[in-house]
């Protein structure tokens, strides 16, 4: 396996935020010790003996599920690439407020759990339910509003009833690590990570639009404070990264492997292209991984370079809906959804 066990890259200490060390991308599945971590609050303390998952609101029979009961429900396993909406924020010009994530606020794991839909059906979801709220056990203050808030997010009822929206209990075949949401977290394939609420404690079906601050203040795209065209962050945009070599690397003439990965929340990744001439011509890279729903695909390019000089390498991904990475992503106040074409400079000596 890995020769070099690079750990996560810290972005903030409390709350704990850490990147996946993209440079050491060596397996499709991110090992637990490298999977990125994104928290809004300090970790909650959750004694498992007392833990139950409540399902209430617009349901005929509100229920409280113990860990054991959940575990006994039929489960499925899905590979899911999860990216934080703030990934690559550090590359926006002008810079925006918030943790300066480079390219590692993204990871890939196998998640095993009970389809949420099964549980909503057991509780008897009512026909007038429009959204479902998911509340985490972590809570704290915000700088922009008075009071205490739990981390809570909602999904439209259609996404909540999608057979692949999971109440996950296991990550990579083991109970979910504490930092990733033990005992149970939501997994919303194809959506940016904020939707996948960790340390789930309560699920509430409602007939209106949820207005919690993690729904209406954060994870909203707007281009200025007065922008009237606001929209919520939902599906992950098509995106890619170059894992190796690193930007500004100095290498010898000869043969080098350029490697990376690509994903899209809108569909399957169909193409990753590489350019050495400022985007004039593009070549299709070679796949390391197969095409798989909800999954990133690693790729590589064997680069033979005979001439010393400065080389600019660009990579862009395209999905099966025809979405492709733009030269310049849509800048927005909160610095979300940066999927600009990735570019590095390499010096050959
Ligand atoms: N309860 C809770 N769930 C949460 C968060 C949080 O702060 N609290 N952060 C969200 C965000 S913004 C992301 S990107 C993912 C990160 O999941 P991870 O820490 O397992 O990588 O969790 C989401 N779920
Ligand atoms: Mo996130």
Tab-separated table of C-alpha atoms and ligand atoms in Angstrom:
chain	number	residue	atom	x	y	z
A	1	UNK	CA	0.000	0.000	0.000
A	2	UNK	CA	1.140	3.549	0.661
A	3	UNK	CA	4.842	4.093	0.995
A	4	UNK	CA	4.314	7.525	2.473
A	5	UNK	CA	1.637	7.914	5.107
A	6	UNK	CA	0.932	11.616	4.745
A	7	UNK	CA	-1.625	12.830	7.264
A	8	UNK	CA	-4.289	15.490	6.824
A	9	UNK	CA	-3.388	19.139	6.244
A	10	UNK	CA	-4.785	21.451	8.962
A	11	UNK	CA	-6.806	24.517	7.914
A	12	UNK	CA	-8.158	25.436	11.367
A	13	UNK	CA	-7.778	23.965	14.864
A	14	UNK	CA	-11.118	24.698	16.610
A	15	UNK	CA	-13.354	23.767	14.978
A	16	UNK	CA	-11.124	21.132	13.436
A	17	UNK	CA	-10.837	21.486	9.661
A	18	UNK	CA	-8.349	19.427	7.684
A	19	UNK	CA	-7.698	18.601	4.041
A	20	UNK	CA	-7.077	15.309	2.357
A	21	UNK	CA	-3.374	15.321	1.309
A	22	UNK	CA	-4.081	15.213	-2.438
A	23	UNK	CA	-0.400	14.799	-3.258
A	24	UNK	CA	-0.535	11.291	-1.774
A	25	UNK	CA	-3.616	10.167	-3.743
A	26	UNK	CA	-2.767	6.491	-4.220
A	27	UNK	CA	-6.039	4.586	-3.915
A	28	UNK	CA	-9.545	5.293	-5.136
A	29	UNK	CA	-10.952	4.943	-1.636
A	30	UNK	CA	-9.653	7.501	0.833
A	31	UNK	CA	-8.292	5.796	3.960
A	32	UNK	CA	-9.917	6.972	7.183
A	33	UNK	CA	-6.790	8.746	8.463
A	34	UNK	CA	-6.643	10.923	5.336
A	35	UNK	CA	-10.366	11.637	4.732
A	36	UNK	CA	-10.938	15.423	4.904
A	37	UNK	CA	-12.661	16.876	7.958
A	38	UNK	CA	-15.034	19.828	7.934
A	39	UNK	CA	-16.686	21.056	11.125
A	40	UNK	CA	-18.583	24.214	12.043
A	41	UNK	CA	-18.406	23.629	15.806
A	42	UNK	CA	-16.286	21.788	18.349
A	43	UNK	CA	-17.033	18.050	18.439
A	44	UNK	CA	-20.227	17.040	20.278
A	45	UNK	CA	-20.085	14.478	23.053
A	46	UNK	CA	-22.438	11.654	22.256
A	47	UNK	CA	-22.784	8.774	24.699
A	48	UNK	CA	-23.923	5.859	22.554
A	49	UNK	CA	-26.063	4.341	25.333
A	50	UNK	CA	-28.437	7.291	25.244
A	51	UNK	CA	-28.335	7.907	21.506
A	52	UNK	CA	-31.517	7.560	19.477
A	53	UNK	CA	-32.492	8.908	16.076
A	54	UNK	CA	-35.876	10.624	16.218
A	55	UNK	CA	-38.134	10.970	13.192
A	56	UNK	CA	-40.958	13.439	13.764
A	57	UNK	CA	-42.963	16.294	12.275
A	58	UNK	CA	-45.315	15.425	9.412
A	59	UNK	CA	-45.326	11.666	9.996
A	60	UNK	CA	-48.203	9.464	11.175
A	61	UNK	CA	-46.136	7.700	13.879
A	62	UNK	CA	-43.102	9.578	15.203
A	63	UNK	CA	-40.332	7.058	15.958
A	64	UNK	CA	-37.118	6.846	17.980
A	65	UNK	CA	-34.600	4.390	16.565
A	66	UNK	CA	-31.776	2.942	18.632
A	67	UNK	CA	-28.429	2.080	17.051
A	68	UNK	CA	-29.328	-1.626	17.314
A	69	UNK	CA	-32.680	-1.141	15.574
A	70	UNK	CA	-31.076	0.837	12.755
A	71	UNK	CA	-28.373	-1.777	12.393
A	72	UNK	CA	-31.010	-4.474	11.896
A	73	UNK	CA	-32.702	-2.619	9.001
A	74	UNK	CA	-31.709	-3.657	5.455
A	75	UNK	CA	-28.642	-1.693	4.354
A	76	UNK	CA	-26.896	-0.879	1.102
A	77	UNK	CA	-23.326	0.215	0.316
A	78	UNK	CA	-22.462	3.024	-2.112
A	79	UNK	CA	-19.173	4.575	-3.225
A	80	UNK	CA	-19.539	8.350	-2.793
A	81	UNK	CA	-17.213	11.260	-3.586
A	82	UNK	CA	-17.867	14.100	-1.145
A	83	UNK	CA	-16.567	17.599	-1.756
A	84	UNK	CA	-16.900	20.613	0.501
A	85	UNK	CA	-18.552	23.556	-1.267
A	86	UNK	CA	-15.581	25.651	-0.092
A	87	UNK	CA	-12.996	23.409	-1.748
A	88	UNK	CA	-10.509	25.509	-3.791
A	89	UNK	CA	-11.684	28.728	-2.112
A	90	UNK	CA	-8.017	29.695	-1.754
A	91	UNK	CA	-7.769	29.979	-5.548
A	92	UNK	CA	-10.510	32.617	-5.970
A	93	UNK	CA	-9.354	36.089	-6.966
A	94	UNK	CA	-10.188	38.297	-5.176
A	95	UNK	CA	-9.971	36.111	-2.073
A	96	UNK	CA	-13.103	35.473	-0.031
A	97	UNK	CA	-13.649	35.035	3.719
A	98	UNK	CA	-13.466	31.608	5.308
A	99	UNK	CA	-11.102	28.683	5.581
A	100	UNK	CA	-8.636	28.863	2.715
A	101	UNK	CA	-9.129	25.355	1.360
A	102	UNK	CA	-6.784	24.408	-1.431
A	103	UNK	CA	-7.715	21.310	-3.439
A	104	UNK	CA	-8.098	18.649	-0.732
A	105	UNK	CA	-11.534	19.337	0.762
A	106	UNK	CA	-12.756	16.278	-1.127
A	107	UNK	CA	-12.536	12.531	-0.452
A	108	UNK	CA	-14.063	9.253	-1.524
A	109	UNK	CA	-15.392	6.429	0.679
A	110	UNK	CA	-17.748	3.471	0.754
A	111	UNK	CA	-20.781	4.309	2.866
A	112	UNK	CA	-23.115	1.623	4.219
A	113	UNK	CA	-26.493	2.478	5.646
A	114	UNK	CA	-30.251	2.324	5.662
A	115	UNK	CA	-31.997	4.230	2.839
A	116	UNK	CA	-33.669	7.222	4.510
A	117	UNK	CA	-36.759	6.478	2.461
A	118	UNK	CA	-37.273	3.147	4.280
A	119	UNK	CA	-37.352	4.976	7.616
A	120	UNK	CA	-39.632	7.776	6.386
A	121	UNK	CA	-42.031	5.116	5.103
A	122	UNK	CA	-41.946	3.250	8.446
A	123	UNK	CA	-42.763	6.537	10.210
A	124	UNK	CA	-45.579	7.167	7.715
A	125	UNK	CA	-44.449	10.345	5.944
A	126	UNK	CA	-47.476	12.525	5.138
A	127	UNK	CA	-48.274	13.683	1.595
A	128	UNK	CA	-47.965	17.372	2.521
A	129	UNK	CA	-44.309	17.009	3.608
A	130	UNK	CA	-42.197	19.267	1.354
A	131	UNK	CA	-38.833	19.202	3.071
A	132	UNK	CA	-37.036	17.101	5.642
A	133	UNK	CA	-34.750	18.705	8.247
A	134	UNK	CA	-31.662	16.892	9.571
A	135	UNK	CA	-30.239	18.034	12.876
A	136	UNK	CA	-26.748	17.204	14.091
A	137	UNK	CA	-25.790	16.875	17.756
A	138	UNK	CA	-23.191	19.640	17.439
A	139	UNK	CA	-24.200	23.219	18.209
A	140	UNK	CA	-22.701	26.587	18.932
A	141	UNK	CA	-22.745	30.309	18.337
A	142	UNK	CA	-22.400	32.103	15.021
A	143	UNK	CA	-20.679	35.409	14.397
A	144	UNK	CA	-23.555	36.821	12.316
A	145	UNK	CA	-26.580	35.978	14.516
A	146	UNK	CA	-27.331	35.936	18.264
A	147	UNK	CA	-28.104	32.608	19.960
A	148	UNK	CA	-27.104	28.959	19.777
A	149	UNK	CA	-27.687	26.883	16.672
A	150	UNK	CA	-27.352	23.192	15.956
A	151	UNK	CA	-25.851	22.256	12.591
A	152	UNK	CA	-29.101	21.606	10.707
A	153	UNK	CA	-29.866	21.299	7.002
A	154	UNK	CA	-32.907	20.336	4.959
A	155	UNK	CA	-33.478	18.399	1.750
A	156	UNK	CA	-36.413	18.704	-0.638
A	157	UNK	CA	-38.731	15.711	-0.208
A	158	UNK	CA	-37.757	14.257	-3.621
A	159	UNK	CA	-34.077	14.061	-2.623
A	160	UNK	CA	-34.993	12.725	0.839
A	161	UNK	CA	-36.971	9.905	-0.867
A	162	UNK	CA	-34.176	9.076	-3.343
A	163	UNK	CA	-33.292	5.388	-2.719
A	164	UNK	CA	-29.585	6.330	-2.489
A	165	UNK	CA	-29.954	8.964	0.242
A	166	UNK	CA	-28.626	7.060	3.257
A	167	UNK	CA	-28.606	7.081	7.017
A	168	UNK	CA	-25.075	5.729	7.050
A	169	UNK	CA	-23.653	3.612	9.871
A	170	UNK	CA	-20.403	2.442	8.281
A	171	UNK	CA	-17.574	4.094	6.350
A	172	UNK	CA	-15.164	1.862	4.433
A	173	UNK	CA	-16.641	-1.216	6.128
A	174	UNK	CA	-16.266	-0.085	9.741
A	175	UNK	CA	-18.519	1.915	12.069
A	176	UNK	CA	-18.240	5.588	11.049
A	177	UNK	CA	-15.288	7.212	12.818
A	178	UNK	CA	-16.303	9.701	15.487
A	179	UNK	CA	-14.966	12.716	13.536
A	180	UNK	CA	-17.041	11.734	10.503
A	181	UNK	CA	-20.367	11.501	12.337
A	182	UNK	CA	-20.591	8.399	14.546
A	183	UNK	CA	-22.998	6.817	15.295
A	184	UNK	CA	-24.978	7.840	12.180
A	185	UNK	CA	-24.760	10.481	9.484
A	186	UNK	CA	-26.705	11.415	6.409
A	187	UNK	CA	-25.073	10.682	3.050
A	188	UNK	CA	-26.455	12.640	0.098
A	189	UNK	CA	-24.659	11.398	-3.038
A	190	UNK	CA	-23.878	14.047	-5.699
A	191	UNK	CA	-24.473	17.005	-3.363
A	192	UNK	CA	-21.757	19.133	-1.821
A	193	UNK	CA	-20.753	17.911	1.654
A	194	UNK	CA	-22.829	20.346	3.761
A	195	UNK	CA	-25.928	18.230	2.986
A	196	UNK	CA	-24.438	15.115	4.606
A	197	UNK	CA	-25.210	15.974	8.244
A	198	UNK	CA	-22.996	14.211	10.812
A	199	UNK	CA	-23.931	13.034	14.345
A	200	UNK	CA	-27.600	12.870	13.373
A	201	UNK	CA	-29.992	13.303	16.254
A	202	UNK	CA	-33.312	14.378	14.773
A	203	UNK	CA	-35.164	14.225	11.454
A	204	UNK	CA	-38.231	16.441	11.021
A	205	UNK	CA	-40.636	16.483	8.066
A	206	UNK	CA	-42.113	19.948	7.374
A	207	UNK	CA	-44.559	21.532	4.896
A	208	UNK	CA	-42.612	24.765	4.361
A	209	UNK	CA	-39.130	25.937	3.407
A	210	UNK	CA	-36.547	25.499	6.162
A	211	UNK	CA	-34.868	28.819	7.028
A	212	UNK	CA	-32.025	27.705	9.340
A	213	UNK	CA	-28.788	29.730	9.023
A	214	UNK	CA	-26.841	26.831	7.466
A	215	UNK	CA	-29.531	26.811	4.786
A	216	UNK	CA	-30.156	30.511	4.135
A	217	UNK	CA	-27.056	32.423	5.360
A	218	UNK	CA	-24.423	29.830	4.457
A	219	UNK	CA	-24.344	27.619	1.368
A	220	UNK	CA	-26.016	30.257	-0.782
A	221	UNK	CA	-24.480	31.643	-3.988
A	222	UNK	CA	-24.588	35.430	-4.360
A	223	UNK	CA	-22.234	37.828	-6.125
A	224	UNK	CA	-22.728	40.886	-3.906
A	225	UNK	CA	-24.638	41.725	-0.719
A	226	UNK	CA	-27.473	43.168	-2.839
A	227	UNK	CA	-27.593	40.329	-5.398
A	228	UNK	CA	-31.260	39.370	-5.877
A	229	UNK	CA	-30.445	36.190	-7.844
A	230	UNK	CA	-29.502	33.997	-4.869
A	231	UNK	CA	-29.520	30.238	-5.189
A	232	UNK	CA	-28.713	27.450	-2.725
A	233	UNK	CA	-25.649	25.234	-3.143
A	234	UNK	CA	-26.771	21.710	-4.095
A	235	UNK	CA	-25.121	19.418	-6.694
A	236	UNK	CA	-21.322	19.272	-6.993
A	237	UNK	CA	-20.036	20.917	-10.160
A	238	UNK	CA	-17.796	18.946	-12.504
A	239	UNK	CA	-14.263	19.324	-11.167
A	240	UNK	CA	-10.764	17.839	-11.269
A	241	UNK	CA	-7.392	18.102	-9.572
A	242	UNK	CA	-3.790	17.352	-10.451
A	243	UNK	CA	-2.292	15.357	-7.581
A	244	UNK	CA	1.196	15.077	-9.038
A	245	UNK	CA	3.410	16.864	-9.854
A	246	UNK	CA	2.848	19.851	-7.578
A	247	UNK	CA	2.657	23.435	-8.759
A	248	UNK	CA	6.138	25.000	-9.139
A	249	UNK	CA	7.869	21.597	-9.131
A	250	UNK	CA	11.372	21.369	-10.599
A	251	UNK	CA	12.003	18.108	-12.468
A	252	UNK	CA	14.558	16.535	-14.778
A	253	UNK	CA	14.130	15.902	-18.466
A	254	UNK	CA	12.672	12.481	-19.192
A	255	UNK	CA	9.534	10.599	-18.298
A	256	UNK	CA	7.052	11.715	-15.645
A	257	UNK	CA	3.619	10.577	-14.567
A	258	UNK	CA	0.992	13.241	-14.188
A	259	UNK	CA	-1.853	11.933	-12.027
A	260	UNK	CA	-5.085	13.233	-10.564
A	261	UNK	CA	-8.792	12.631	-10.152
A	262	UNK	CA	-12.098	14.053	-11.448
A	263	UNK	CA	-15.756	14.014	-10.392
A	264	UNK	CA	-19.185	15.548	-11.029
A	265	UNK	CA	-22.408	15.635	-9.039
A	266	UNK	CA	-24.353	16.064	-12.276
A	267	UNK	CA	-23.463	12.718	-13.809
A	268	UNK	CA	-20.659	10.405	-14.845
A	269	UNK	CA	-17.227	11.786	-15.671
A	270	UNK	CA	-16.688	11.063	-19.363
A	271	UNK	CA	-13.570	13.006	-20.288
A	272	UNK	CA	-10.483	14.422	-18.654
A	273	UNK	CA	-8.226	16.372	-20.990
A	274	UNK	CA	-4.759	17.766	-20.512
A	275	UNK	CA	-3.090	20.708	-22.264
A	276	UNK	CA	0.552	21.804	-22.344
A	277	UNK	CA	0.000	24.809	-24.631
A	278	UNK	CA	-2.229	27.178	-22.627
A	279	UNK	CA	-5.383	25.388	-23.704
A	280	UNK	CA	-4.801	25.460	-27.471
A	281	UNK	CA	-4.842	21.690	-27.844
A	282	UNK	CA	-6.152	19.048	-25.480
A	283	UNK	CA	-5.395	15.322	-25.170
A	284	UNK	CA	-7.562	12.724	-23.465
A	285	UNK	CA	-5.801	11.256	-20.395
A	286	UNK	CA	-5.782	7.553	-19.437
A	287	UNK	CA	-8.124	6.200	-16.783
A	288	UNK	CA	-6.870	4.499	-13.666
A	289	UNK	CA	-10.416	3.934	-12.369
A	290	UNK	CA	-13.542	2.710	-14.121
A	291	UNK	CA	-16.675	4.783	-14.630
A	292	UNK	CA	-18.850	4.443	-11.545
A	293	UNK	CA	-21.908	6.336	-10.302
A	294	UNK	CA	-21.193	8.910	-7.535
A	295	UNK	CA	-17.443	8.196	-7.782
A	296	UNK	CA	-14.398	10.166	-8.677
A	297	UNK	CA	-12.119	8.643	-11.318
A	298	UNK	CA	-8.376	8.784	-11.057
A	299	UNK	CA	-6.466	9.378	-14.292
A	300	UNK	CA	-2.871	9.590	-15.474
A	301	UNK	CA	-0.726	10.916	-18.301
A	302	UNK	CA	2.717	9.708	-19.234
A	303	UNK	CA	4.727	12.828	-20.017
A	304	UNK	CA	7.939	12.631	-22.024
A	305	UNK	CA	9.725	15.921	-21.876
A	306	UNK	CA	12.978	16.403	-23.770
A	307	UNK	CA	13.431	20.173	-23.685
A	308	UNK	CA	14.293	22.184	-20.585
A	309	UNK	CA	11.903	25.034	-19.953
A	310	UNK	CA	8.840	26.215	-18.091
A	311	UNK	CA	5.705	24.174	-18.754
A	312	UNK	CA	2.122	25.028	-17.890
A	313	UNK	CA	-0.147	22.041	-17.441
A	314	UNK	CA	-3.921	22.415	-17.478
A	315	UNK	CA	-6.571	19.772	-16.864
A	316	UNK	CA	-10.324	19.887	-17.448
A	317	UNK	CA	-13.075	17.341	-16.873
A	318	UNK	CA	-16.383	16.910	-18.709
A	319	UNK	CA	-19.392	14.882	-17.542
A	320	UNK	CA	-22.042	12.938	-19.456
A	321	UNK	CA	-24.408	15.932	-19.376
A	322	UNK	CA	-21.827	17.975	-21.273
A	323	UNK	CA	-20.885	20.082	-18.240
A	324	UNK	CA	-17.254	21.094	-18.381
A	325	UNK	CA	-14.922	23.164	-16.230
A	326	UNK	CA	-14.788	26.885	-17.047
A	327	UNK	CA	-11.615	28.949	-17.440
A	328	UNK	CA	-12.881	31.087	-14.599
A	329	UNK	CA	-15.480	29.838	-12.124
A	330	UNK	CA	-18.317	32.132	-11.011
A	331	UNK	CA	-16.851	34.215	-8.208
A	332	UNK	CA	-19.277	34.568	-5.300
A	333	UNK	CA	-19.140	36.294	-1.905
A	334	UNK	CA	-18.830	33.074	0.123
A	335	UNK	CA	-16.258	31.507	-2.181
A	336	UNK	CA	-18.176	28.322	-3.019
A	337	UNK	CA	-18.144	25.953	-6.015
A	338	UNK	CA	-14.746	26.855	-7.477
A	339	UNK	CA	-14.309	24.514	-10.440
A	340	UNK	CA	-12.004	26.626	-12.627
A	341	UNK	CA	-9.730	24.670	-14.965
A	342	UNK	CA	-6.777	23.615	-12.871
A	343	UNK	CA	-3.346	24.774	-13.883
A	344	UNK	CA	0.170	24.155	-12.604
A	345	UNK	CA	3.635	25.294	-13.652
A	346	UNK	CA	6.510	22.822	-13.850
A	347	UNK	CA	10.175	23.685	-14.492
A	348	UNK	CA	12.202	21.157	-16.475
A	349	UNK	CA	15.966	21.444	-16.044
B	1	LIG	N1	-23.339	17.862	12.235
B	1	LIG	C1	-22.557	18.373	11.274
B	1	LIG	N2	-22.598	17.820	10.044
B	1	LIG	C2	-21.819	18.291	9.046
B	1	LIG	C3	-20.971	19.411	9.262
B	1	LIG	C4	-20.932	19.971	10.573
B	1	LIG	O1	-20.189	20.931	10.863
B	1	LIG	N3	-21.735	19.423	11.545
B	1	LIG	N4	-20.231	19.909	8.203
B	1	LIG	C5	-20.738	19.596	6.857
B	1	LIG	C6	-19.816	19.944	5.789
B	1	LIG	S1	-19.782	21.595	5.340
B	1	LIG	C7	-19.106	19.000	5.094
B	1	LIG	S2	-18.169	19.446	3.753
B	1	LIG	C8	-19.129	17.567	5.507
B	1	LIG	C9	-17.727	17.064	5.811
B	1	LIG	O2	-17.755	15.744	6.249
B	1	LIG	P1	-16.437	15.092	6.864
B	1	LIG	O3	-15.981	15.949	8.025
B	1	LIG	O4	-16.781	13.696	7.258
B	1	LIG	O5	-15.415	15.124	5.763
B	1	LIG	O6	-19.925	17.358	6.664
B	1	LIG	C10	-21.109	18.128	6.723
B	1	LIG	N5	-21.901	17.693	7.846
B	2	LIG	MO1	-18.509	21.796	3.445
